[in-house]
Amino acid sequence: GLVAVRAAPDNRISENVEKSIKEAQETCSDDPVSGECVAAWDVVEELSAAASHARDKAKDVEPLEEYCKDNPETDECRTYDN
Amino acid sequence: MAVCTVYTIPTTTHLGSSFNQNNKQVFFNYKRSSSSNNTLFTTRPSYVITCSQQQTIVIGLAADSGCGKSTFMRRLTSVFGGAAEPPKGGNPDSNTLISDTTTVICLDDFHSLDRNGRKVEKVTALDPKANDFDLMYEQVKALKEGKAVDKPIYNHVSGLLDPPELIQPPKILVIEGLHPMYDARVRELLDFSIYLDISNEVKFAWKIQRDMKERGHSLESIKASIESRKPDFDAYIDPQKQHADVVIEVLPTELIPDDDEGKVLRVRMIQKEGVKFFNPVYLFDEGSTISWIPCGRKLTCSYPGIKFSYGPDTFYGNEVTVVEMDGMFDRLDELIYVESHLSNLSTKFYGEVTQQMLKHQNFPGSNNGTGFFQTIIGLKIRDLFEQLVASRSTATATAAKA
């Protein structure tokens, strides 16, 4: 359950990246320097950047840290300054 | 944050105008118990309390997407302490990062055309036509003057302009994106500006690393995307570097012949001379031209080693000082050894650059000049911030006394 929820937005972007690349390739098949073509590749760049940011965010998640945010009183999470 | 200073100024004031209030100054007039109660004129000391809202310092960071702006931002906010996080409880796709001292806003939020609008108009996000510079100017100006603003949110996932979020004026405002130095009015508001200049070879190598794992991408699609955006990039983004106080140029290494991996880098920090409150970093002797290979008896380096260069130069007609690092760090002792030979680093203690780098060993660029120079610029910005605040409170005091 939890894992699927977390993975969902990432997959959505990934699908959009794939779609945008196909669209750009189709748009550019007639005229590779047209405004439409350039705009289409710009969309690819924007989505690729968003996908990579989402990946980095997901990578940063430490399972124990996440758990301790919600359960600071448990044995594995308690820390004392002195 | 309000800084209040109280000055006692003996004046003669008419009772009718005993309370004078404007934005910046509040005059509190003390009425002394006087024997001559029926006269309208009394002489008394008046206390001037100047509560100048501490002005926000604005920093501009320009770079193309996928060129490490966010890593730079994390290094910068870390110098000021505390973690930068998205605004709590707001739009989950907000581009803003907030820490105790610093607020980072992404200039994509000032797109005037959303993804579909750009498709219809056949323009890229790099095109000034896709951006609302009037709103950018107004909101950055308002924040600089200490007023909160309702800033739009450009949603990178949906490609739509979302309802605005409230941004409070921070101590340090960083505006990052494609066009922080494009509009002359916005440029005037910047107290310091940085341009991240990634050469085409390195950009290509980085985007391969970033995108090859993405479904649908191939070498051809990555190449096509870079190539097709290049005319707009050269026309609208690249010229901004002439206005930057510091340019960080990232080039392929010269230590390995024909290297195309983009892992070993030659990084140049081009620092403008004569910028107020900014003293360029130098190596050994200020103003000389020096080439330095720190590897030798005191330091063992693995292949391909490290090479530093330093010297004066001109950049777009401006006097600049360039510090260059080619190569890669293997171990910590190399970093502290290098740090000890650089001057004007604006550190608060010996080894602060090394300590900052060690804090974020997992960030991209921590073993080469990109991370090293970004950390140094973070310290220079802290120094600039402290000097600006000090000079402004002196100026306020002088103005109040006059």
XYZ file of C-alpha atoms in Angstrom:
484
model
C 0.000 0.000 0.000
C 2.483 2.627 1.205
C 5.099 1.858 -1.416
C 2.589 2.094 -4.250
C 1.452 5.529 -3.055
C 5.001 6.829 -2.957
C 5.896 5.449 -6.346
C 2.782 6.810 -8.027
C 3.837 10.412 -8.833
C 7.220 9.227 -10.105
C 5.577 6.791 -12.516
C 3.213 9.488 -13.707
C 6.159 11.751 -14.632
C 8.036 8.850 -16.227
C 5.075 8.071 -18.462
C 4.818 11.737 -19.391
C 8.525 11.860 -20.292
C 8.095 8.896 -22.583
C 5.007 10.422 -24.181
C 6.667 13.820 -24.646
C 9.661 12.257 -26.407
C 7.389 10.440 -28.859
C 5.477 13.652 -29.454
C 8.672 15.638 -30.047
C 9.993 13.050 -32.492
C 6.712 13.130 -34.427
C 6.508 16.937 -34.430
C 10.084 17.224 -35.641
C 9.858 14.634 -38.425
C 8.619 17.281 -40.907
C 10.646 20.295 -39.866
C 13.427 19.918 -37.278
C 13.893 23.664 -36.667
C 10.273 24.803 -36.476
C 8.879 26.554 -33.416
C 6.639 23.555 -32.690
C 9.622 21.219 -32.699
C 11.748 23.383 -30.404
C 8.833 23.843 -28.010
C 8.227 20.086 -27.979
C 11.849 19.302 -27.035
C 11.674 21.967 -24.342
C 8.758 20.066 -22.808
C 10.925 16.919 -22.843
C 13.649 18.781 -20.943
C 11.189 20.147 -18.389
C 9.682 16.729 -17.706
C 13.078 14.995 -17.590
C 14.250 17.513 -14.996
C 11.056 17.007 -12.963
C 11.481 13.232 -13.149
C 15.096 13.434 -11.974
C 14.114 15.720 -9.064
C 11.391 13.267 -8.058
C 13.924 10.399 -8.204
C 16.405 12.327 -6.024
C 13.684 13.084 -3.508
C 12.659 9.429 -3.310
C 16.328 8.395 -2.954
C 16.860 10.726 0.005
C 14.250 8.921 2.104
C 15.859 6.957 4.956
C 13.341 4.362 6.153
C 14.384 4.609 9.807
C 14.388 8.416 9.750
C 10.916 8.461 8.213
C 9.638 6.062 10.861
C 11.229 8.073 13.680
C 9.570 11.280 12.505
C 6.213 9.702 13.341
C 7.359 7.557 16.292
C 10.020 9.459 18.246
C 9.243 7.637 21.517
C 10.055 4.129 20.357
C 13.221 2.271 21.462
C 14.908 2.526 18.079
C 14.260 6.269 17.772
C 14.791 7.763 21.226
C 17.829 10.050 21.447
C 19.009 12.018 24.463
C 21.376 14.966 24.281
C 22.894 13.943 27.614
C 12.927 41.235 11.652
C 12.826 44.766 12.925
C 15.849 46.592 14.183
C 14.906 49.467 16.419
C 17.176 52.256 17.496
C 16.177 54.986 19.920
C 17.661 58.455 19.655
C 16.971 61.368 21.929
C 16.647 64.576 20.013
C 15.733 67.733 21.916
C 13.221 69.616 19.826
C 10.471 72.115 20.127
C 7.291 70.663 18.790
C 3.850 72.033 18.345
C 1.309 70.090 20.361
C -1.032 69.839 17.426
C 1.427 67.668 15.554
C 2.525 65.696 18.539
C 2.009 62.372 16.853
C 3.678 61.880 13.564
C 3.661 58.511 11.938
C 4.951 57.230 8.692
C 6.163 53.886 7.448
C 9.602 53.933 8.892
C 9.675 56.271 11.850
C 7.482 56.697 14.863
C 7.925 59.796 16.951
C 6.948 59.424 20.559
C 6.651 62.782 22.189
C 6.910 62.979 25.907
C 4.891 65.703 27.498
C 6.653 66.887 30.546
C 4.542 68.026 33.436
C 4.831 71.692 33.015
C 3.767 74.535 35.208
C 2.623 76.504 32.189
C -0.212 74.173 31.398
C -2.286 76.483 29.289
C 0.301 77.224 26.643
C 0.234 75.262 23.418
C 4.007 75.345 23.005
C 6.278 73.302 25.212
C 9.911 72.375 25.008
C 10.633 68.740 25.605
C 12.936 65.990 24.472
C 11.463 63.857 21.783
C 12.445 60.259 21.319
C 12.849 59.106 17.771
C 12.487 55.376 17.398
C 13.510 54.192 13.982
C 12.124 50.758 13.308
C 13.534 50.080 9.920
C 12.336 46.740 8.697
C 15.622 44.951 8.086
C 15.946 44.894 4.351
C 16.082 41.605 2.516
C 19.270 40.773 0.643
C 18.535 39.446 -2.840
C 20.799 36.953 -4.611
C 20.320 35.807 -8.204
C 21.414 32.403 -9.468
C 21.174 31.708 -13.189
C 21.594 28.324 -14.823
C 19.957 26.011 -17.312
C 17.789 23.195 -16.010
C 19.702 20.082 -15.019
C 22.868 22.007 -14.298
C 23.029 21.594 -10.551
C 21.150 24.642 -9.315
C 19.479 22.649 -6.569
C 22.794 21.217 -5.330
C 24.218 24.731 -5.212
C 21.148 25.874 -3.288
C 21.536 23.096 -0.719
C 25.181 24.003 -0.210
C 24.312 27.683 0.171
C 21.508 27.197 2.687
C 23.717 24.806 4.666
C 26.324 27.561 5.175
C 23.642 29.619 6.927
C 22.607 26.615 9.013
C 19.369 24.690 9.157
C 17.745 22.619 6.460
C 15.786 24.150 3.600
C 12.324 22.683 3.227
C 9.242 23.319 1.088
C 6.573 25.505 2.735
C 4.639 23.413 5.231
C 1.080 22.420 4.442
C 1.000 24.114 1.056
C 0.991 22.875 -2.515
C 3.030 19.629 -2.630
C 4.465 20.710 -5.990
C 5.651 24.103 -4.718
C 9.132 25.026 -5.984
C 9.960 27.191 -2.971
C 12.470 26.226 -0.273
C 12.457 27.906 3.100
C 15.026 27.818 5.905
C 15.520 30.038 8.966
C 17.425 32.714 7.084
C 16.950 31.926 3.433
C 14.034 31.592 1.040
C 14.709 30.226 -2.424
C 12.161 30.907 -5.118
C 12.198 29.349 -8.557
C 11.670 31.819 -11.374
C 9.653 29.291 -13.377
C 6.832 30.443 -11.109
C 6.762 33.646 -13.181
C 5.951 31.857 -16.430
C 3.249 33.823 -18.196
C 2.464 30.857 -20.450
C 1.905 27.377 -19.092
C 3.082 24.252 -20.903
C 0.112 24.238 -23.246
C 0.335 27.994 -23.825
C 3.945 27.630 -24.943
C 2.947 24.815 -27.281
C 0.272 27.018 -28.860
C 2.581 30.035 -29.138
C 5.440 27.788 -30.310
C 7.934 29.157 -27.798
C 10.209 27.534 -25.189
C 10.427 28.379 -21.491
C 13.760 30.043 -22.339
C 11.951 32.652 -24.435
C 11.291 35.941 -22.588
C 7.801 35.925 -24.139
C 6.915 32.967 -21.907
C 7.808 34.914 -18.749
C 6.144 37.753 -16.847
C 9.010 40.084 -15.938
C 6.662 42.811 -14.688
C 5.291 40.513 -12.006
C 8.802 39.188 -11.256
C 10.044 42.744 -10.720
C 7.059 43.786 -8.595
C 7.199 40.754 -6.301
C 10.973 40.692 -5.836
C 10.879 44.437 -5.140
C 8.071 43.993 -2.609
C 9.960 41.192 -0.828
C 13.101 43.314 -0.767
C 11.108 46.079 0.886
C 9.859 43.649 3.505
C 6.368 43.009 2.153
C 4.865 39.551 1.789
C 3.632 38.543 -1.669
C 1.236 36.038 -3.227
C 3.493 34.341 -5.733
C 2.113 31.993 -8.402
C 3.312 28.380 -8.535
C 4.328 26.796 -11.809
C 3.661 23.100 -11.416
C 6.447 21.172 -13.166
C 4.479 17.933 -13.059
C 1.212 19.135 -14.578
C 2.667 22.056 -16.536
C -0.044 24.359 -15.194
C 0.012 27.564 -13.176
C -1.336 26.678 -9.739
C -2.986 29.060 -7.219
C -0.439 31.349 -5.520
C 1.369 30.769 -2.222
C 2.162 33.441 0.362
C 5.886 34.244 0.602
C 7.126 36.165 3.652
C 10.149 38.458 3.279
C 13.242 36.495 4.443
C 16.677 37.753 5.506
C 18.129 36.359 2.317
C 16.083 35.848 -0.822
C 17.550 33.701 -3.571
C 15.930 33.827 -6.976
C 17.062 30.928 -9.108
C 16.158 30.028 -12.625
C 16.749 30.808 -16.263
C 16.344 34.608 -16.220
C 17.355 36.264 -12.930
C 19.581 38.790 -14.731
C 17.590 39.198 -17.955
C 15.355 42.126 -17.027
C 17.276 45.301 -16.139
C 14.839 46.240 -13.348
C 15.171 42.849 -11.640
C 18.949 42.969 -12.127
C 19.059 46.291 -10.261
C 17.431 44.624 -7.248
C 20.140 41.965 -6.943
C 22.796 42.437 -4.268
C 24.840 39.595 -5.728
C 24.573 37.395 -8.793
C 25.950 34.060 -9.876
C 25.903 32.338 -13.254
C 26.491 28.577 -13.546
C 28.048 28.067 -16.968
C 28.149 24.431 -18.024
C 29.976 23.748 -21.278
C 28.159 21.793 -23.973
C 30.337 18.692 -23.565
C 29.738 18.512 -19.830
C 26.039 19.311 -20.198
C 25.691 16.411 -22.597
C 27.556 14.029 -20.272
C 25.464 15.123 -17.258
C 22.176 14.758 -19.093
C 23.132 11.270 -20.233
C 23.756 10.335 -16.591
C 20.468 11.949 -15.602
C 18.207 10.707 -18.399
C 19.474 7.391 -19.718
C 17.662 5.492 -16.959
C 14.426 7.191 -17.973
C 12.138 5.140 -20.217
C 11.908 6.457 -23.766
C 15.171 8.387 -23.645
C 18.048 7.486 -25.914
C 21.334 9.160 -26.827
C 19.528 10.613 -29.853
C 16.656 12.090 -27.841
C 19.009 13.660 -25.281
C 21.118 15.131 -28.055
C 18.061 16.386 -29.963
C 16.665 18.078 -26.869
C 19.934 19.910 -26.140
C 20.473 20.881 -29.780
C 16.973 22.211 -30.372
C 16.998 24.366 -27.227
C 20.447 25.763 -27.999
C 19.462 28.754 -30.196
C 17.128 30.090 -27.501
C 19.684 29.320 -24.825
C 22.390 31.251 -26.675
C 20.034 34.157 -27.398
C 18.416 34.671 -23.985
C 20.231 32.788 -21.210
C 23.931 32.814 -22.008
C 24.288 36.643 -22.384
C 23.295 37.044 -18.725
C 26.739 35.904 -17.599
C 28.251 39.291 -18.455
C 26.179 40.763 -15.585
C 27.115 38.120 -13.000
C 29.412 38.938 -10.081
C 30.675 35.357 -10.167
C 30.582 32.882 -13.042
C 31.317 29.214 -12.341
C 32.444 27.673 -15.597
C 32.464 23.878 -15.829
C 34.622 22.440 -18.611
C 36.037 19.043 -19.582
C 39.353 18.223 -17.908
C 42.648 18.964 -19.595
C 44.474 16.410 -17.460
C 43.122 13.399 -19.360
C 43.311 13.582 -23.161
C 39.899 13.204 -24.868
C 37.927 12.603 -21.671
C 34.211 12.462 -22.368
C 32.889 10.916 -19.167
C 32.313 14.288 -17.505
C 33.519 12.922 -14.171
C 36.823 14.762 -14.033
C 36.163 18.463 -14.484
C 38.005 21.705 -14.973
C 36.094 24.311 -12.991
C 36.790 28.037 -13.188
C 35.517 30.568 -10.676
C 35.478 33.935 -12.467
C 35.145 36.700 -9.883
C 34.360 40.286 -10.830
C 36.655 42.941 -9.361
C 35.330 46.047 -7.641
C 32.066 44.569 -6.344
C 31.155 46.160 -3.029
C 31.561 43.813 -0.045
C 33.019 41.086 -2.242
C 36.751 40.419 -2.112
C 37.790 37.790 -4.660
C 39.522 34.644 -3.430
C 43.181 34.321 -4.393
C 45.944 31.757 -4.388
C 49.294 32.518 -2.650
C 49.853 36.058 -3.914
C 47.110 38.472 -4.905
C 47.333 39.658 -8.508
C 50.020 37.241 -9.692
C 49.534 34.542 -12.284
C 50.162 31.137 -10.772
C 49.906 27.521 -11.797
C 50.087 25.082 -8.889
C 50.157 21.303 -8.716
C 49.681 20.440 -5.043
C 50.759 16.818 -5.547
C 54.310 16.062 -4.492
C 56.253 15.143 -1.364
C 53.618 16.544 0.972
C 50.642 15.161 -0.858
C 50.051 12.011 -2.807
C 47.475 12.231 -5.542
C 46.078 9.463 -7.680
C 45.640 9.769 -11.431
C 44.964 12.310 -12.959
C 45.983 14.523 -10.011
C 44.949 18.082 -9.283
C 46.020 21.294 -10.925
C 45.205 24.818 -9.771
C 45.574 28.044 -11.732
C 45.098 31.596 -10.615
C 45.401 34.967 -12.248
C 43.812 38.200 -13.447
C 41.857 38.282 -16.686
C 39.159 40.233 -18.501
C 35.649 38.895 -19.029
C 33.152 40.796 -21.207
C 35.222 43.942 -20.698
C 35.299 43.595 -16.911
C 38.347 43.084 -14.726
C 38.103 39.639 -13.172
C 40.127 37.257 -11.023
C 40.013 33.609 -12.001
C 40.693 30.629 -9.741
C 40.682 27.342 -11.579
C 40.756 23.754 -10.385
C 41.225 20.793 -12.676
C 41.016 17.257 -11.320
C 39.461 15.361 -8.450
C 39.921 15.079 -4.706
C 40.523 11.555 -3.387
C 40.873 12.266 0.289
C 40.169 14.842 2.928
C 43.803 15.847 3.548
C 43.995 17.106 -0.018
C 41.132 19.473 0.611
C 42.470 20.993 3.829
C 45.895 21.329 2.202
C 44.370 23.255 -0.682
C 42.167 25.368 1.585
C 45.158 26.477 3.636
C 46.774 28.011 0.545
C 43.767 30.058 -0.553
C 43.126 33.520 0.887
C 40.023 35.734 1.272
C 37.807 32.681 1.793
C 35.592 34.515 4.327
C 35.691 31.526 6.662
C 35.020 32.000 10.377
C 37.578 29.374 11.383
C 40.411 27.410 9.832
C 39.051 24.470 7.857
C 35.483 25.700 7.450
C 35.399 25.014 3.708
C 36.579 21.456 4.292
C 34.068 20.979 7.080
C 31.207 22.215 4.892
C 32.278 19.880 2.090
C 32.470 16.934 4.492
C 28.964 17.638 5.709
C 27.639 16.893 2.230
C 29.960 14.238 0.882
C 27.065 12.611 -0.976
C 26.104 15.722 -2.980
C 27.110 15.700 -6.656
C 30.396 17.517 -7.212
C 31.804 17.027 -3.708
C 35.049 15.578 -5.051
C 35.779 18.259 -7.637
C 35.874 22.001 -8.202
C 32.101 22.428 -8.573
C 31.382 21.578 -4.934
C 34.528 23.325 -3.725
C 33.800 26.646 -5.447
C 30.077 26.507 -4.656
C 30.916 26.130 -0.977
C 33.358 29.044 -1.162
C 30.713 31.225 -2.821
C 28.295 30.276 -0.051
C 30.803 31.640 2.482
C 31.357 34.774 0.394
C 27.593 35.373 0.351
C 27.421 35.005 4.131
C 30.208 37.587 4.417
C 28.464 39.933 1.978
C 25.205 39.558 3.902
C 26.875 40.404 7.224
C 28.668 43.436 5.774
C 25.523 44.715 4.053
C 23.474 44.438 7.236
C 26.186 46.207 9.224
C 26.479 49.016 6.683
C 22.718 49.494 6.533
C 22.296 49.809 10.275
C 25.110 52.368 10.303
C 23.405 54.229 7.478
C 20.092 54.201 9.346
C 21.754 55.530 12.471
C 23.469 58.309 10.545
C 20.249 59.229 8.785
C 18.363 59.382 12.055
C 20.996 61.598 13.676
C 21.071 63.993 10.747
